[in-house]
mmCIF file of C-alpha atoms and ligand atoms in Angstrom:
data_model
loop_
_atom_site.group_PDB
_atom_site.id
_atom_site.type_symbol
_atom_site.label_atom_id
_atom_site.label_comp_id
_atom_site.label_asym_id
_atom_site.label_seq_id
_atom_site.Cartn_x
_atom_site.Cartn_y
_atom_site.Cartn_z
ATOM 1 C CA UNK L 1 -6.713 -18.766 8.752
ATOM 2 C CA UNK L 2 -3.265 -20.981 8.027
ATOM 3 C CA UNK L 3 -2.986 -21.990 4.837
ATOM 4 C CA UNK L 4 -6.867 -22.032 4.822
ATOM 5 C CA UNK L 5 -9.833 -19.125 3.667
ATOM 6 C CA UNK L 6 -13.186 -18.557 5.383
ATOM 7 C CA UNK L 7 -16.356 -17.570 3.912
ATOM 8 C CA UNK L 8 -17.797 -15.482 6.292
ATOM 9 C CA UNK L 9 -21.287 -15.742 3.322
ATOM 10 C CA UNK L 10 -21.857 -19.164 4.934
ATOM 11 C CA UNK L 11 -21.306 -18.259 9.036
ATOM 12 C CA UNK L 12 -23.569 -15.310 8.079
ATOM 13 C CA UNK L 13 -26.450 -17.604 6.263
ATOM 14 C CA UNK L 14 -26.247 -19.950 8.838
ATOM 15 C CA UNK L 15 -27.018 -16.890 11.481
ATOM 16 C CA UNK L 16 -23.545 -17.746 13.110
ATOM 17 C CA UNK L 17 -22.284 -14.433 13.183
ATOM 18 C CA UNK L 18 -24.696 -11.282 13.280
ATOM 19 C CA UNK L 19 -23.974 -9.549 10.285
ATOM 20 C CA UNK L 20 -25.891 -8.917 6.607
ATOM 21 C CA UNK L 21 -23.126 -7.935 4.563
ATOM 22 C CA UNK L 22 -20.783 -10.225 3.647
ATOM 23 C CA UNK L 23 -23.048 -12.226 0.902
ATOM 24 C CA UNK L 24 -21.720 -8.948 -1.102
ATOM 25 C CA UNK L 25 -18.846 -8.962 -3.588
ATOM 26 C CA UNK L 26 -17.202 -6.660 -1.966
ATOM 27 C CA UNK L 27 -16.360 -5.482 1.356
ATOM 28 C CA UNK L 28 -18.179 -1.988 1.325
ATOM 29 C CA UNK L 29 -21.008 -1.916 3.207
ATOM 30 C CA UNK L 30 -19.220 -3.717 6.020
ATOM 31 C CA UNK L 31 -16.644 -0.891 6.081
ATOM 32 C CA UNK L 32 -19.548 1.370 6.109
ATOM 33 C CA UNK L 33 -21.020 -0.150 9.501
ATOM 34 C CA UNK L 34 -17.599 1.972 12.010
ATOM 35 C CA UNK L 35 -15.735 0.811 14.153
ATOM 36 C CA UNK L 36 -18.140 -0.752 16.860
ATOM 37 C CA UNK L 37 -19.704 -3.477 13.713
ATOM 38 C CA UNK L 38 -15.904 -3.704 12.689
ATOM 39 C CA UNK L 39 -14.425 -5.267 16.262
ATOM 40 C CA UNK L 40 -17.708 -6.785 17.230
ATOM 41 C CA UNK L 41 -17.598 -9.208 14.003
ATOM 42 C CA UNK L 42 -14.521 -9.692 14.564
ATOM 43 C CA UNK L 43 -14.806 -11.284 18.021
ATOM 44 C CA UNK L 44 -17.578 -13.464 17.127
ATOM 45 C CA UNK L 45 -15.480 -14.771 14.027
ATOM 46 C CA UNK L 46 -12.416 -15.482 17.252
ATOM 47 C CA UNK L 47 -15.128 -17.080 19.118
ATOM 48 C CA UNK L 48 -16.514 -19.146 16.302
ATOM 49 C CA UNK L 49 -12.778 -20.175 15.774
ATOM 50 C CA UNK L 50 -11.340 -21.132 19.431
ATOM 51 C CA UNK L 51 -10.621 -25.033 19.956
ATOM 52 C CA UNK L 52 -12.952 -25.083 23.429
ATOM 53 C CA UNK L 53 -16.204 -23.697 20.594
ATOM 54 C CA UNK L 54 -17.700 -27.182 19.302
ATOM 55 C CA UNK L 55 -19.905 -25.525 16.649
ATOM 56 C CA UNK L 56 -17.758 -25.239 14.041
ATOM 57 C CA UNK L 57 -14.761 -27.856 15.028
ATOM 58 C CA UNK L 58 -17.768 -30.727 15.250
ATOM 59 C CA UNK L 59 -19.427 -29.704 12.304
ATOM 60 C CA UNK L 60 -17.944 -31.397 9.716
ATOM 61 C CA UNK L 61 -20.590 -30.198 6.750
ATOM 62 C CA UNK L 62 -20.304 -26.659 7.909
ATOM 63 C CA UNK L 63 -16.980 -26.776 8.022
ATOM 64 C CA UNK L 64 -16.291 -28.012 4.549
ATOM 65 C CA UNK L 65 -18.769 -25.333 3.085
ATOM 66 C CA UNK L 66 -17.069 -22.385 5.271
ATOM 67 C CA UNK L 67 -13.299 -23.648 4.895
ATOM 68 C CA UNK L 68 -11.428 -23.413 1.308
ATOM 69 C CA UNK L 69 -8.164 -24.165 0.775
ATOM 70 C CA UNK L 70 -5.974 -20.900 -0.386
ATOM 71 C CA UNK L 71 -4.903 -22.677 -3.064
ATOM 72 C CA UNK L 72 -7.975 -23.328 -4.628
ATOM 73 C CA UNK L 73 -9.820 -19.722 -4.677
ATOM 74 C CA UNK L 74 -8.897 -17.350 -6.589
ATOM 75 C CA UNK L 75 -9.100 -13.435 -4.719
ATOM 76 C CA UNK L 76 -10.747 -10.282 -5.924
ATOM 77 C CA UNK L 77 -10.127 -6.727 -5.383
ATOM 78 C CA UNK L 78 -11.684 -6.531 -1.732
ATOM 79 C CA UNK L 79 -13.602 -3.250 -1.717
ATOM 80 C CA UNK L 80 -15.329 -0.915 -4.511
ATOM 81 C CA UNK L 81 -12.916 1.875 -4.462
ATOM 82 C CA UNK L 82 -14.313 4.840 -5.081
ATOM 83 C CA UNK L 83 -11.173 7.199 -5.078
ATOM 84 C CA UNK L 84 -7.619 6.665 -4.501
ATOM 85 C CA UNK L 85 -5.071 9.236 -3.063
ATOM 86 C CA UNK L 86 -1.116 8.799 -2.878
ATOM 87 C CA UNK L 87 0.835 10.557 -0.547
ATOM 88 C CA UNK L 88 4.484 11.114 -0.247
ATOM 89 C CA UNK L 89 5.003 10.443 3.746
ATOM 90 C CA UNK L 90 8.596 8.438 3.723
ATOM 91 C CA UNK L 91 11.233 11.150 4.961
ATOM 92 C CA UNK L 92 13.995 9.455 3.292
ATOM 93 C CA UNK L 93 12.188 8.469 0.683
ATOM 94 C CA UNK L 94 11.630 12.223 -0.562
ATOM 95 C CA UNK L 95 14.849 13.014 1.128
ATOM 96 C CA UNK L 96 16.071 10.591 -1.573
ATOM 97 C CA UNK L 97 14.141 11.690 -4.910
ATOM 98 C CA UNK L 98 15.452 15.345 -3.708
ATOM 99 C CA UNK L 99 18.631 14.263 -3.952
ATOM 100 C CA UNK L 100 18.945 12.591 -7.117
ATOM 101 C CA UNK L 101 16.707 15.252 -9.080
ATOM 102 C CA UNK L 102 17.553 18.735 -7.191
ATOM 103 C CA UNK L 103 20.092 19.340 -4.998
ATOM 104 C CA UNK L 104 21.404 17.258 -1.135
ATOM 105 C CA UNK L 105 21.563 20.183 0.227
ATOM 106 C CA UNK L 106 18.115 21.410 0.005
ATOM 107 C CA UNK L 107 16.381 17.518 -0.670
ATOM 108 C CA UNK L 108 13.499 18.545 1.044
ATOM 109 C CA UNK L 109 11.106 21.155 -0.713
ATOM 110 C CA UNK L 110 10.372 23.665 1.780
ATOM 111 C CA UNK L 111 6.222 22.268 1.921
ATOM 112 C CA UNK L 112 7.571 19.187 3.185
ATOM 113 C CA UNK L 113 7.575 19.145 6.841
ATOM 114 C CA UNK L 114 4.598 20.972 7.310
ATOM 115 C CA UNK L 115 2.351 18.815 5.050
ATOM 116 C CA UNK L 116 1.952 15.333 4.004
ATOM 117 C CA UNK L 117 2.149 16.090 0.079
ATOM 118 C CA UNK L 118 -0.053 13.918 -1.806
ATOM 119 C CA UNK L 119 -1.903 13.563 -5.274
ATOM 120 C CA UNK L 120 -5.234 12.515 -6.547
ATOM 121 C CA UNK L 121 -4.777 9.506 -8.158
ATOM 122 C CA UNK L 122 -6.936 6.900 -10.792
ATOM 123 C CA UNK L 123 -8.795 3.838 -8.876
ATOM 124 C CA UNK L 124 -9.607 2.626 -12.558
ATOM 125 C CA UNK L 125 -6.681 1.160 -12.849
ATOM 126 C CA UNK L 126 -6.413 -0.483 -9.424
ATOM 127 C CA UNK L 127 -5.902 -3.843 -10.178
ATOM 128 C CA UNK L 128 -5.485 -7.534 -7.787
ATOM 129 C CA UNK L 129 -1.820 -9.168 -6.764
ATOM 130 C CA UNK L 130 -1.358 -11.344 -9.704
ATOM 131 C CA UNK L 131 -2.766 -9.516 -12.520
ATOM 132 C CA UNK L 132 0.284 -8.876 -15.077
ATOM 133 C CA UNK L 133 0.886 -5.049 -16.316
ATOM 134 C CA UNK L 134 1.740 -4.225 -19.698
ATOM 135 C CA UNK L 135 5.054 -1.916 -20.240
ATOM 136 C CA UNK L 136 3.224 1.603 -20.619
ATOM 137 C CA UNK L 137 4.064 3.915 -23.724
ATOM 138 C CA UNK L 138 3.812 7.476 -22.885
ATOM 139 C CA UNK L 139 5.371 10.590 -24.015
ATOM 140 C CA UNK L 140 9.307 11.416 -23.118
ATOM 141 C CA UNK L 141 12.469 13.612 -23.472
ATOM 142 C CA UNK L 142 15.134 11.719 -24.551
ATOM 143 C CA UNK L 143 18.386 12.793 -23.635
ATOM 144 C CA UNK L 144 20.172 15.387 -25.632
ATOM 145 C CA UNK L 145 16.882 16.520 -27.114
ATOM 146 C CA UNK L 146 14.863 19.141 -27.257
ATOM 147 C CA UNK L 147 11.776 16.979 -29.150
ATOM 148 C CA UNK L 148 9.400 14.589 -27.202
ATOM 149 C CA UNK L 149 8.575 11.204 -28.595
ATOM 150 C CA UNK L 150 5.930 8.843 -27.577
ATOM 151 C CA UNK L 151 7.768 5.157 -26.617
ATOM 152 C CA UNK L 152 7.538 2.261 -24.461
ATOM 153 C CA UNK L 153 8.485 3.294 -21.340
ATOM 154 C CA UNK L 154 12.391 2.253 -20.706
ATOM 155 C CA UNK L 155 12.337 3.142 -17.032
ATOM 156 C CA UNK L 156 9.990 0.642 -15.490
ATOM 157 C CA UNK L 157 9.899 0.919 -11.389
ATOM 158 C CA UNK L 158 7.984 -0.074 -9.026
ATOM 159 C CA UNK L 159 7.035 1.493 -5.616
ATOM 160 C CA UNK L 160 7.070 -0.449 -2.273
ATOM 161 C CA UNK L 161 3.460 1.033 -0.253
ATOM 162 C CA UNK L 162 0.890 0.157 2.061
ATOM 163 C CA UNK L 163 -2.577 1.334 1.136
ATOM 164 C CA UNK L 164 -5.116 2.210 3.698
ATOM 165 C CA UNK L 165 -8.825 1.728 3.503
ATOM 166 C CA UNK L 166 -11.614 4.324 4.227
ATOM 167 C CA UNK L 167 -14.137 2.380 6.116
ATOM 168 C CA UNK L 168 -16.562 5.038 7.071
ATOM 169 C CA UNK L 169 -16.369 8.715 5.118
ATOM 170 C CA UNK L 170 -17.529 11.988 6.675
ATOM 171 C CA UNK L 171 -19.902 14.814 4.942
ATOM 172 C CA UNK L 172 -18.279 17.557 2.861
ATOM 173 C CA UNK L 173 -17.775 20.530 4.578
ATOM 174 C CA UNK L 174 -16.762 18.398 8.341
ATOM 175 C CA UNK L 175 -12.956 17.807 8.335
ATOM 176 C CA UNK L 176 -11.718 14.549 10.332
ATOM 177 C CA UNK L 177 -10.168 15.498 13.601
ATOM 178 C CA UNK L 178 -6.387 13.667 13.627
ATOM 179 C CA UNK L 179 -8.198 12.111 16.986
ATOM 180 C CA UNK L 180 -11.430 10.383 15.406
ATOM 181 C CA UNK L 181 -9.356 8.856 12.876
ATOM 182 C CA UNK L 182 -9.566 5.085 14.317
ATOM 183 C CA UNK L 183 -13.842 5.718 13.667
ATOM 184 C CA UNK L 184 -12.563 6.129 10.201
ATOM 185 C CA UNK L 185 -9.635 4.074 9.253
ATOM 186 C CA UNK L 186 -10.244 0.445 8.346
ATOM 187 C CA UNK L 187 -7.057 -1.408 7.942
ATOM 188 C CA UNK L 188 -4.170 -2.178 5.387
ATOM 189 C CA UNK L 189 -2.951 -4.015 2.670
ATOM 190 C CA UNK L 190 0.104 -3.707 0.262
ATOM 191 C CA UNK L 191 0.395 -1.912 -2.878
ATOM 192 C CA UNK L 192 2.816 -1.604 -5.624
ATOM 193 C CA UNK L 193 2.120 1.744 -7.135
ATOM 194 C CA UNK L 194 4.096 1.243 -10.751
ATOM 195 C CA UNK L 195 5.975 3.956 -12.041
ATOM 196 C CA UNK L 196 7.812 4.424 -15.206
ATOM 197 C CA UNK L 197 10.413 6.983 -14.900
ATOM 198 C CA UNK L 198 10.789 8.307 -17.759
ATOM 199 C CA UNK L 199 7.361 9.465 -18.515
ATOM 200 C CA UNK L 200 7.157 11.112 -15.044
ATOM 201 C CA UNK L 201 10.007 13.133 -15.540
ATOM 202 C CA UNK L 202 9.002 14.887 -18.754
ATOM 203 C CA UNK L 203 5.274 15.177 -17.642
ATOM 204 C CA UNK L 204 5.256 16.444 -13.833
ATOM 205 C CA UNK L 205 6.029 19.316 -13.411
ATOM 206 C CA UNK L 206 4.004 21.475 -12.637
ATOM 207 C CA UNK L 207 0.794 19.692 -11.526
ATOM 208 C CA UNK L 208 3.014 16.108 -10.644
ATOM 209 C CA UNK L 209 2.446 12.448 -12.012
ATOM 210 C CA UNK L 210 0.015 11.772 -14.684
ATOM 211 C CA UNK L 211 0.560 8.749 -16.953
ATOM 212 C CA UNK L 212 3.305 7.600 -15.315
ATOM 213 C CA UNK L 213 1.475 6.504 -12.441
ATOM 214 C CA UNK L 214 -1.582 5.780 -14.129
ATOM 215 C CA UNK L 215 -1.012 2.937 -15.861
ATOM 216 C CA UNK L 216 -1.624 0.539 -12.941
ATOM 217 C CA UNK L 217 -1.534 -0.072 -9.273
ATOM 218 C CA UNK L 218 -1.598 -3.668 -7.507
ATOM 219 C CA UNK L 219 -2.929 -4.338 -4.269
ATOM 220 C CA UNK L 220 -2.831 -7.548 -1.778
ATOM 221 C CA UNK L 221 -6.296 -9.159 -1.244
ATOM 222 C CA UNK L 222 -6.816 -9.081 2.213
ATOM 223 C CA UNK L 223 -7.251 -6.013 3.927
ATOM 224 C CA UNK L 224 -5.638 -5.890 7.737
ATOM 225 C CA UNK L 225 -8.004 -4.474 10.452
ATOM 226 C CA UNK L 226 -6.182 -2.383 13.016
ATOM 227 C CA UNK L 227 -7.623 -4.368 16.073
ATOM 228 C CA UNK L 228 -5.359 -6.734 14.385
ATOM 229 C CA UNK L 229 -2.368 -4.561 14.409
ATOM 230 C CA UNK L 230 -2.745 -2.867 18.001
ATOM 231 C CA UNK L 231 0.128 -4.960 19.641
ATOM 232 C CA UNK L 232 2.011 -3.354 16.791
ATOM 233 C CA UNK L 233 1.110 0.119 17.474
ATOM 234 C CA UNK L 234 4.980 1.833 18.088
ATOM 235 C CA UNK L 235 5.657 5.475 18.272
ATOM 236 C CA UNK L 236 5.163 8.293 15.762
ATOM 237 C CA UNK L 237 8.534 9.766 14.891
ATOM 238 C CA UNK L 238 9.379 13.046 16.383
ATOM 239 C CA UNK L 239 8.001 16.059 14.745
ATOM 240 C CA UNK L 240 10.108 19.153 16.528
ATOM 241 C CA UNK L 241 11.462 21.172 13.875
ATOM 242 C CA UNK L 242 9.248 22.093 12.576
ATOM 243 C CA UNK L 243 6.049 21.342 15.186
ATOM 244 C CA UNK L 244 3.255 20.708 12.686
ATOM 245 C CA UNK L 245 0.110 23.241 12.793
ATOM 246 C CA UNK L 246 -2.132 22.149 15.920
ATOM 247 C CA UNK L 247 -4.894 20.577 12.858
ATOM 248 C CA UNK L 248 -2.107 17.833 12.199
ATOM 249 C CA UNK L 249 -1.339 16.925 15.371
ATOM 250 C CA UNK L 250 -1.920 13.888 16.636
ATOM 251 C CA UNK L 251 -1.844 12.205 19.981
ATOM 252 C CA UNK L 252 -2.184 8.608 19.761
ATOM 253 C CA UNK L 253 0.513 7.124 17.730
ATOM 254 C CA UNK L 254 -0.656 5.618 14.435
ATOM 255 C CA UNK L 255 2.569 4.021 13.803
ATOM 256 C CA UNK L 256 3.107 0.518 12.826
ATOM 257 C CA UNK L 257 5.758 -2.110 13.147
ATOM 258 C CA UNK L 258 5.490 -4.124 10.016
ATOM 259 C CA UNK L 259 8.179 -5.598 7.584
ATOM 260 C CA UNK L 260 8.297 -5.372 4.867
ATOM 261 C CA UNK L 261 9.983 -7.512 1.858
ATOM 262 C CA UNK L 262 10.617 -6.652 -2.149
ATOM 263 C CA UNK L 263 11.598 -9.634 -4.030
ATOM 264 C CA UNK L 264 12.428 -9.900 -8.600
ATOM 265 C CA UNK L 265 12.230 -12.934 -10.120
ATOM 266 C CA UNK L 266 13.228 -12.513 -13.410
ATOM 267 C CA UNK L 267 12.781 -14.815 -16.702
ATOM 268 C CA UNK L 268 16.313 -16.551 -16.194
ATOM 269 C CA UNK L 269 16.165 -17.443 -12.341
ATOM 270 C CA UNK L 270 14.336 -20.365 -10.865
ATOM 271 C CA UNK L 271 13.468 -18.614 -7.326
ATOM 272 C CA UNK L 272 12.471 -14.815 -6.508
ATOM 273 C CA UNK L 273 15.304 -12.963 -4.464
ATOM 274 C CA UNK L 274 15.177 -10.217 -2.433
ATOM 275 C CA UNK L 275 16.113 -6.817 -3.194
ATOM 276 C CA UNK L 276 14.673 -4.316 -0.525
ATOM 277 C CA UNK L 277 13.999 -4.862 3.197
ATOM 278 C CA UNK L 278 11.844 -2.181 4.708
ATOM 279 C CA UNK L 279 9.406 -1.446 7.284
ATOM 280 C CA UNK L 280 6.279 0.439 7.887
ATOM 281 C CA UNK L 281 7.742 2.497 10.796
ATOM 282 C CA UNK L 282 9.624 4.867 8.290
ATOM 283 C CA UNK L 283 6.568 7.058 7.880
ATOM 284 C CA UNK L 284 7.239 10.653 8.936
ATOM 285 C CA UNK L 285 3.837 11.268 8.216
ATOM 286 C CA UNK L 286 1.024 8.692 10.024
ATOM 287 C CA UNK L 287 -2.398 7.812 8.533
ATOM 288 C CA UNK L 288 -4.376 10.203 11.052
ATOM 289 C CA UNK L 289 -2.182 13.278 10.314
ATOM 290 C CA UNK L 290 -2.895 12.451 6.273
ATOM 291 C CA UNK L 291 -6.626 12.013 7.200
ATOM 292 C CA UNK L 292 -6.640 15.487 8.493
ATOM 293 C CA UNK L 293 -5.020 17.050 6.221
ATOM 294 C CA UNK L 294 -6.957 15.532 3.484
ATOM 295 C CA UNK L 295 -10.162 16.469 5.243
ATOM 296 C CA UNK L 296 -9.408 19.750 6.282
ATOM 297 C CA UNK L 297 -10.632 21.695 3.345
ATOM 298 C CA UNK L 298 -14.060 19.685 3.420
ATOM 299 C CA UNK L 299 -13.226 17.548 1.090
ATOM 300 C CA UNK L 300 -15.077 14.101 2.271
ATOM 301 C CA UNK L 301 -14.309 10.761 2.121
ATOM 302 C CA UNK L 302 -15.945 7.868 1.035
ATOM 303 C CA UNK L 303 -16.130 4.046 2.065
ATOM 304 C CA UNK L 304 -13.702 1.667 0.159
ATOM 305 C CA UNK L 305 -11.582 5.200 -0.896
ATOM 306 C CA UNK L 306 -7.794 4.317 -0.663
ATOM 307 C CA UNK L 307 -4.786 5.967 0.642
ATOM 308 C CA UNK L 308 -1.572 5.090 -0.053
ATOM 309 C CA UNK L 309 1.445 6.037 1.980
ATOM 310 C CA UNK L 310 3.667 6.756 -0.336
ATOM 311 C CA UNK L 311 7.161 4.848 -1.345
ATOM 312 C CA UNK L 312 8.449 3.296 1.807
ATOM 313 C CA UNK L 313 12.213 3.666 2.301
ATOM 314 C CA UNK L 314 14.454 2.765 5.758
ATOM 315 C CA UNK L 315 18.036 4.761 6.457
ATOM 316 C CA UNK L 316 19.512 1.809 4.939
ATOM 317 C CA UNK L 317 20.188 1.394 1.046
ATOM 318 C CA UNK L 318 18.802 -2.064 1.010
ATOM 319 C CA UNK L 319 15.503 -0.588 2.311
ATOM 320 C CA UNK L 320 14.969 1.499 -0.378
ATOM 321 C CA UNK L 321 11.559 1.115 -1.640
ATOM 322 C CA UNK L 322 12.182 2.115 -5.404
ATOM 323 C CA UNK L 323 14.337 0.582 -7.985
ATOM 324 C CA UNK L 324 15.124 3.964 -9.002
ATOM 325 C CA UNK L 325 16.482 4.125 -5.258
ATOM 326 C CA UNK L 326 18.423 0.986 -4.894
ATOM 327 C CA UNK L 327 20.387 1.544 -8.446
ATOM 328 C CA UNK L 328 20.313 5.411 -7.614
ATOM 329 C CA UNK L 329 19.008 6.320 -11.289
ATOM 330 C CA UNK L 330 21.005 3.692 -12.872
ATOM 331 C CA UNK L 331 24.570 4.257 -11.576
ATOM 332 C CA UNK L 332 24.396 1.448 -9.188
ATOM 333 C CA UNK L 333 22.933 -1.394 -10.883
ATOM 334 C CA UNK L 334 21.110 -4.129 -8.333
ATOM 335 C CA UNK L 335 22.673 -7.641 -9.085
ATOM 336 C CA UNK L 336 21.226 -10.687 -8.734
ATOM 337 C CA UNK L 337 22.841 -14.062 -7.927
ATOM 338 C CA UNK L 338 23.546 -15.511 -11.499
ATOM 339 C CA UNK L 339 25.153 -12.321 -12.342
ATOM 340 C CA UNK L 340 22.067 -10.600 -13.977
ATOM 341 C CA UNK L 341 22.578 -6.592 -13.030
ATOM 342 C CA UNK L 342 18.727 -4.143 -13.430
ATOM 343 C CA UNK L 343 18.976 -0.782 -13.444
ATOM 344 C CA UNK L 344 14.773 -1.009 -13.985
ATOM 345 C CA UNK L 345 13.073 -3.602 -14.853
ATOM 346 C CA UNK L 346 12.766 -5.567 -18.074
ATOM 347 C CA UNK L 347 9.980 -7.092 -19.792
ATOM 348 C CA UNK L 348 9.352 -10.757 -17.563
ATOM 349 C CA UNK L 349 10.352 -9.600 -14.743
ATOM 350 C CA UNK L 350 8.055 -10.419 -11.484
ATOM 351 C CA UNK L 351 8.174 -7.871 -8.478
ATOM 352 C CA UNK L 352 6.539 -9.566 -5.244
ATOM 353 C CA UNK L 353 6.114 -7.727 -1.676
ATOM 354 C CA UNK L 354 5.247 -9.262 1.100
ATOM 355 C CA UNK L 355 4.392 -7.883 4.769
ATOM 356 C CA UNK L 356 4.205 -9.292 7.834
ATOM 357 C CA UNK L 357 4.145 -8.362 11.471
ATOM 358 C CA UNK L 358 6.017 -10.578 14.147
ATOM 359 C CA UNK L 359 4.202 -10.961 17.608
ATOM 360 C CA UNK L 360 5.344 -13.242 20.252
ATOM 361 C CA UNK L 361 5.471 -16.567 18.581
ATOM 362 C CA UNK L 362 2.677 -15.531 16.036
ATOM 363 C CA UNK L 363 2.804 -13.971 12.762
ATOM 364 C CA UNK L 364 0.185 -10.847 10.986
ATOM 365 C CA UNK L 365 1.020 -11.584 7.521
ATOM 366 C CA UNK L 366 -0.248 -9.433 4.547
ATOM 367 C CA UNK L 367 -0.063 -12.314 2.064
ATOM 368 C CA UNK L 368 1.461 -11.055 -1.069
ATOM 369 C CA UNK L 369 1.163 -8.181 -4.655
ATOM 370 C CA UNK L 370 2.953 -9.582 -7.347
ATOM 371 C CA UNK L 371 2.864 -8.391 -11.159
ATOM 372 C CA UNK L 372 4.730 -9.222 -13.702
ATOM 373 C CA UNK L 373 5.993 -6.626 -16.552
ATOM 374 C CA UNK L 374 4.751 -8.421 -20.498
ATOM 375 C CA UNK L 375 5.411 -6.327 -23.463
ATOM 376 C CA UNK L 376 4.136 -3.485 -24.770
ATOM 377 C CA UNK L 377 0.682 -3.662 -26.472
ATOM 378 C CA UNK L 378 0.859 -2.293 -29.873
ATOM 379 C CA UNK L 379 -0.773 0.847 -30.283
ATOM 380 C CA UNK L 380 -0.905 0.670 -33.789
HETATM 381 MN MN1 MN X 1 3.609 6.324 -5.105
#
């Protein structure tokens, strides 16, 4: 709320709101309660908060026990994450990657319009905005030889997402239906799913990234429910050629209008800039389609499992959601305003996204995920 953070703990002691979960470290069993506990709470909380409602704005103890300045908490990963799934959903982001590794002509591997390609990913290693992420060693090819060595990573990226929370799962064997998938889906937050180059190039083929994804993924604290985002509901993009199978399509649109920012502060400049403008809408994929097709075999889901949509990249080079992207693999090095030039990123170098949806004289904003690349650890 503003600048300041509420503890729903005290509103729910107090018996303000009618709830029994949020005296819990994390946000679980809350996600577990569907979509009716999800927009009910949330319109007692607006309640509780409108200027004409004495019972907190006269309260001067309660308020003081429920209100904390941003500033002075410190945030926690918001859910127990059970499993974590990255997809591959940006057209021109794989349009991109196609481009660079295999050939223009044929970017698109011939799965790609009829699926939203994804991989199982680690949740281990999901980690809070903030938390700093050491430069990975892994095994590589060098160039020009035919021996792998094992070495810091030298291509350090980062990928601009948005990660999606599972609020309430379904049984194995009962696929999600694309049109159930608001009972399901409990809102957003950012994610920088880290990447080092190098080590995914040797390793993924055939069975995709391994280590280099691994390492570490950083996500925003606070988790955007979509009764928040409905006046930002826009349309899906066209799917014509091909038509997806009828099990993937969808009818209400579960596209989003949110922008979104990359900034790099590095160790030599005083203020962050920016280096990528994108926006949620360049999904050719949506959350309910990937739902379904995650579902369809049985598999279930499970509350506080994450999605994430996969690097987000616009038409336009400055939305490219990659560093490997906006230097395309190093030939076009990003510059900075004191004449620094990255082709990846170097050891003290910050990457911070924000997100933020504009209404009509109000702001949704996502807060921030930052990280910041240290050294390698020494492996001994
Ligand atoms: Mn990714």
């Amino acid at each position: 709320i503003g600048n300041l953070v509420l503890d729903l703990s005290v509103l729910e002691s107090g018996g303000l709101i009618d709830s029994n979960c949020f005296s819990s470290s994390d946000l679980n069993l809350f996600m577990s309660q569907g979509n009716q506990a999800w927009s009910n709470i949330r319109k007692q909380i607006q309640k509780l908060l409108n200027i004409d409602n004495p019972i907190l704005r006269d309260n001067d103890l309660l308020r003081s026990k429920a209100f904390f300045k941003q500033s002075d908490v410190r945030m926690h990963l918001p859910a127990n994450i059970g499993d974590y799934t990255d997809f591959y959903s940006s057209r021109q982001h794989a349009t991109n990657v196609g481009s660079m590794f295999r050939d223009p002509e044929n970017a698109l591997l011939p799965n790609w319009l009829h699926l939203p390609v994804g991989y199982h990913g680690r949740s281990s290693s999901i980690v809070i905005s903030g938390t700093p992420i050491h430069r990975p060693h892994g095994q590589v090819l060098p160039v020009d030889s035919e021996q792998p060595c094992l070495q810091p990573s030298k291509l350090m990226d980062f990928e601009l997402e948005m990660g999606c929370f599972i609020g309430r799962g379904n049984e194995l064997g009962k696929p999600i239906q694309t049109k159930d998938a608001s009972k399901h889906l409990f809102g957003l937050v950012l994610v920088n799913d880290w990447s080092a180059r190098d080590i995914q190039k040797w390793e993924y083929v055939p069975l995709g990234p391994f280590g280099a994804k691994n390492l570490a993924t950083s996500i925003s604290p606070w988790i955007i429910p979509f009764d928040a985002l409905e006046p930002f509901r826009i349309s899906d993009p066209i799917q014509d050629h091909p038509k997806p199978l009828p099990y993937l399509q969808c009818k209400q649109n579960w596209t989003f209008d949110i922008n979104l920012e990359v900034h790099l502060k590095t160790k030599s400049i005083q203020f962050s800039e920016v280096i990528a403008q994108s926006n949620y809408k360049y999904m050719y994929w949506n959350l309910a389609q990937q739902l379904a097709h995650h579902t369809i075999t049985g598999c279930n889901m499970k509350t506080g499992d994450l999605f994430a949509s996969g690097t987000i990249s616009g038409d336009d080079p400055n939305s490219y959601g990659s560093m490997l992207e906006l230097a395309w693999k190093g030939t076009n090095p990003i510059k900075l305003s004191n004449g620094e030039k990255r082709k990846f990123l170097n050891d003290g170098d910050e990457i911070i996204m924000t997100g933020y949806a504009q209404g009509d004289g109000y702001r949704i904003g996502f807060g921030d995920v930052s990280g910041q690349i240290l050294s390698p650890v020494s492996i001994g």
